[in-house]
Amino acid sequence: MSDVAPGIDIFLQPGDYWFGGADTRIRTLLGSCVAITLWNPKKKLGAMCHIMLPQRMSANAQDGLDGRYADEAVELMLKDIKRAGCRPHDFEAKLFGGGYMLSSPTIEGILPERNIEAAKKLIHRAGWSLMAEHTGGRGSRQVRFDIATGDVWMRFSPVPGVKIDQPLSVSSLPLPLSRKNNKRYSYE
């Protein structure tokens, strides 16, 4: 017998975004990208976006909002919050990702920092409280968000053989799981 409750399971690819109700679980895999999760504890609504870049390089917005870009992903979230009859400050945010994946200096070397910085600024601008954060470092993250409970589970996998010279930012009171490098970030 499975211990997973029935519902909708969503896997976000880079640039994807999802807004849903208590029957939804969202997961993604992050490297230099970042994910913002939002949760409304009263209405049991939530969202997650998988951001690839801080902003669009060209001003061509004819294609509509695109979840690959931090500013546009947050705009998508704000539109769905309004559509659901909620206010932005009713939601709590968590931020994950922005890991360094390569050992050689490239454009990728500054991208994780830019993604983290853009996400934090946009979270603040939207009026969301940043309840937890696990960003930076060298490695990837698996993130799973259960909208029914507000729990976000994260597994950090360090890149083997790469010296960590960029600090890992962890701000919350994580509840340890039985497996190494697993953390549960609860909204409650």
Short mmCIF file of C-alpha atoms in Angstrom, two decimals:
data_model
loop_
_atom_site.label_atom_id
_atom_site.label_comp_id
_atom_site.label_asym_id
_atom_site.label_seq_id
_atom_site.Cartn_x
_atom_site.Cartn_y
_atom_site.Cartn_z
CA MET A 1 0.00 0.00 0.00
CA SER A 2 1.34 3.44 -0.93
CA ASP A 3 1.69 6.19 1.65
CA VAL A 4 1.18 8.87 -1.03
CA ALA A 5 -2.25 10.51 -0.97
CA PRO A 6 -4.15 10.69 -4.25
CA GLY A 7 -3.89 13.96 -6.07
CA ILE A 8 -2.08 15.78 -8.82
CA ASP A 9 1.68 15.29 -9.16
CA ILE A 10 3.42 17.96 -11.24
CA PHE A 11 7.06 17.93 -12.35
CA LEU A 12 8.37 21.35 -13.37
CA GLN A 13 10.89 21.54 -16.19
CA PRO A 14 13.12 24.65 -16.41
CA GLY A 15 10.90 27.65 -17.10
CA ASP A 16 7.70 25.92 -15.93
CA TYR A 17 5.24 27.34 -13.40
CA TRP A 18 2.25 25.85 -11.55
CA PHE A 19 -0.47 27.27 -9.30
CA GLY A 20 -2.85 24.86 -7.60
CA GLY A 21 -4.83 23.66 -4.61
CA ALA A 22 -4.41 21.23 -1.73
CA ASP A 23 -4.60 18.17 -3.99
CA THR A 24 -1.34 19.16 -5.70
CA ARG A 25 2.27 18.15 -5.14
CA ILE A 26 4.91 19.94 -7.22
CA ARG A 27 8.52 18.88 -7.68
CA THR A 28 11.54 19.96 -9.67
CA LEU A 29 15.29 19.51 -10.01
CA LEU A 30 17.55 22.59 -9.71
CA GLY A 31 21.15 23.43 -10.56
CA SER A 32 21.91 27.11 -11.18
CA CYS A 33 18.17 27.77 -11.57
CA VAL A 34 16.05 28.82 -8.60
CA ALA A 35 12.58 27.85 -7.47
CA ILE A 36 10.18 30.02 -5.50
CA THR A 37 7.38 28.27 -3.64
CA LEU A 38 4.34 30.17 -2.37
CA TRP A 39 1.76 28.92 0.11
CA ASN A 40 -1.46 30.34 1.47
CA PRO A 41 -2.04 28.50 4.77
CA LYS A 42 -5.70 29.54 5.08
CA LYS A 43 -6.88 28.63 1.58
CA LYS A 44 -4.37 25.81 0.99
CA LEU A 45 -3.28 27.29 -2.32
CA GLY A 46 0.27 27.27 -3.58
CA ALA A 47 2.59 27.80 -6.48
CA MET A 48 6.08 26.97 -7.65
CA CYS A 49 8.17 28.36 -10.48
CA HIS A 50 11.45 27.09 -11.93
CA ILE A 51 13.40 30.22 -12.91
CA MET A 52 16.30 29.99 -15.36
CA LEU A 53 17.34 33.64 -15.74
CA PRO A 54 16.79 36.90 -13.82
CA GLN A 55 15.16 38.69 -16.77
CA ARG A 56 14.66 38.63 -20.52
CA MET A 57 17.54 40.08 -22.51
CA SER A 58 15.29 41.60 -25.19
CA ALA A 59 12.17 43.64 -24.58
CA ASN A 60 10.10 41.50 -26.97
CA ALA A 61 7.07 40.68 -24.83
CA GLN A 62 4.82 39.73 -27.74
CA ASP A 63 5.06 36.10 -26.68
CA GLY A 64 3.40 36.84 -23.32
CA LEU A 65 4.82 36.15 -19.88
CA ASP A 66 7.48 33.47 -19.74
CA GLY A 67 8.26 31.51 -16.56
CA ARG A 68 11.92 31.14 -17.53
CA TYR A 69 12.55 34.70 -16.34
CA ALA A 70 12.30 35.66 -12.65
CA ASP A 71 10.38 38.89 -13.14
CA GLU A 72 7.85 37.28 -15.49
CA ALA A 73 7.44 34.15 -13.33
CA VAL A 74 6.58 36.34 -10.34
CA GLU A 75 4.12 38.27 -12.51
CA LEU A 76 2.45 34.96 -13.43
CA MET A 77 2.19 34.11 -9.73
CA LEU A 78 0.68 37.50 -8.90
CA LYS A 79 -1.92 37.13 -11.66
CA ASP A 80 -2.99 33.70 -10.35
CA ILE A 81 -3.12 35.00 -6.78
CA LYS A 82 -5.47 37.78 -7.90
CA ARG A 83 -7.51 35.33 -10.02
CA ALA A 84 -7.96 33.14 -6.91
CA GLY A 85 -9.35 36.12 -4.98
CA CYS A 86 -6.34 36.37 -2.67
CA ARG A 87 -3.88 39.08 -1.78
CA PRO A 88 -0.13 38.65 -2.28
CA HIS A 89 0.68 39.13 1.41
CA ASP A 90 -1.55 36.12 2.24
CA PHE A 91 1.21 33.91 0.80
CA GLU A 92 4.52 32.83 2.31
CA ALA A 93 7.58 32.22 0.15
CA LYS A 94 10.54 29.83 0.20
CA LEU A 95 13.55 29.97 -2.10
CA PHE A 96 15.76 27.13 -3.31
CA GLY A 97 18.58 26.64 -5.82
CA GLY A 98 21.24 28.81 -7.36
CA GLY A 99 23.89 26.12 -7.08
CA TYR A 100 27.22 26.20 -8.86
CA MET A 101 27.45 23.20 -11.17
CA LEU A 102 30.78 23.73 -12.97
CA SER A 103 34.29 24.06 -11.63
CA SER A 104 35.63 26.29 -14.41
CA PRO A 105 34.89 30.03 -14.53
CA THR A 106 32.23 30.76 -17.15
CA ILE A 107 29.08 32.85 -17.46
CA GLU A 108 27.57 30.11 -15.30
CA GLY A 109 29.87 31.41 -12.57
CA ILE A 110 27.75 34.51 -12.00
CA LEU A 111 24.35 33.18 -13.06
CA PRO A 112 23.47 31.41 -9.77
CA GLU A 113 24.19 34.57 -7.77
CA ARG A 114 22.15 36.70 -10.19
CA ASN A 115 19.21 34.27 -10.01
CA ILE A 116 19.24 34.27 -6.19
CA GLU A 117 19.53 38.06 -6.01
CA ALA A 118 16.70 38.63 -8.51
CA ALA A 119 14.40 36.16 -6.74
CA LYS A 120 14.98 37.77 -3.34
CA LYS A 121 14.30 41.26 -4.69
CA LEU A 122 11.10 40.11 -6.40
CA ILE A 123 9.90 38.23 -3.30
CA HIS A 124 10.40 41.39 -1.24
CA ARG A 125 8.75 43.60 -3.88
CA ALA A 126 5.69 41.30 -4.03
CA GLY A 127 5.25 41.57 -0.26
CA TRP A 128 5.87 37.89 0.51
CA SER A 129 7.58 36.82 3.71
CA LEU A 130 10.63 34.68 2.93
CA MET A 131 10.14 31.84 5.40
CA ALA A 132 13.05 29.63 4.35
CA GLU A 133 15.93 29.56 1.93
CA HIS A 134 18.47 26.98 0.79
CA THR A 135 20.60 28.59 -1.91
CA GLY A 136 24.12 28.68 -3.29
CA GLY A 137 26.83 26.11 -2.74
CA ARG A 138 28.06 23.66 -5.35
CA GLY A 139 25.47 21.08 -6.24
CA SER A 140 21.95 20.32 -7.30
CA ARG A 141 18.69 20.20 -5.41
CA GLN A 142 15.58 18.10 -5.66
CA VAL A 143 12.57 20.04 -4.35
CA ARG A 144 9.09 18.67 -3.59
CA PHE A 145 6.23 20.90 -2.39
CA ASP A 146 2.99 19.52 -0.91
CA ILE A 147 0.37 22.26 -1.12
CA ALA A 148 -1.98 20.47 1.31
CA THR A 149 0.47 20.84 4.20
CA GLY A 150 2.83 23.56 3.00
CA ASP A 151 5.79 21.24 3.50
CA VAL A 152 8.72 21.59 1.14
CA TRP A 153 11.18 18.71 1.04
CA MET A 154 14.62 19.37 -0.39
CA ARG A 155 17.61 17.11 -1.07
CA PHE A 156 20.97 18.75 -1.75
CA SER A 157 23.49 16.73 -3.75
CA PRO A 158 26.98 18.25 -3.73
CA VAL A 159 29.00 18.13 -6.93
CA PRO A 160 31.68 15.51 -6.19
CA GLY A 161 35.31 16.58 -6.25
CA VAL A 162 34.56 20.32 -6.50
CA LYS A 163 35.79 22.64 -3.78
CA ILE A 164 33.01 24.72 -2.25
CA ASP A 165 34.18 28.32 -2.34
CA GLN A 166 30.72 29.88 -2.42
CA PRO A 167 28.83 29.67 0.89
CA LEU A 168 25.60 27.75 1.21
CA SER A 169 22.80 29.94 2.54
CA VAL A 170 20.34 28.14 4.77
CA SER A 171 17.80 30.18 6.69
CA SER A 172 15.11 28.24 8.48
CA LEU A 173 14.75 25.62 11.13
CA PRO A 174 15.02 22.45 9.05
CA LEU A 175 13.61 19.24 10.41
CA PRO A 176 16.07 16.44 9.61
CA LEU A 177 14.98 13.32 7.81
CA SER A 178 16.55 9.90 8.09
CA ARG A 179 18.62 10.30 4.90
CA LYS A 180 21.72 12.48 4.68
CA ASN A 181 21.27 15.87 2.94
CA ASN A 182 17.45 15.77 3.15
CA LYS A 183 15.64 18.64 4.80
CA ARG A 184 11.99 19.42 5.32
CA TYR A 185 11.10 23.08 5.29
CA SER A 186 7.69 23.44 6.90
CA TYR A 187 5.64 26.60 6.62
CA GLU A 188 4.19 26.03 10.07
#
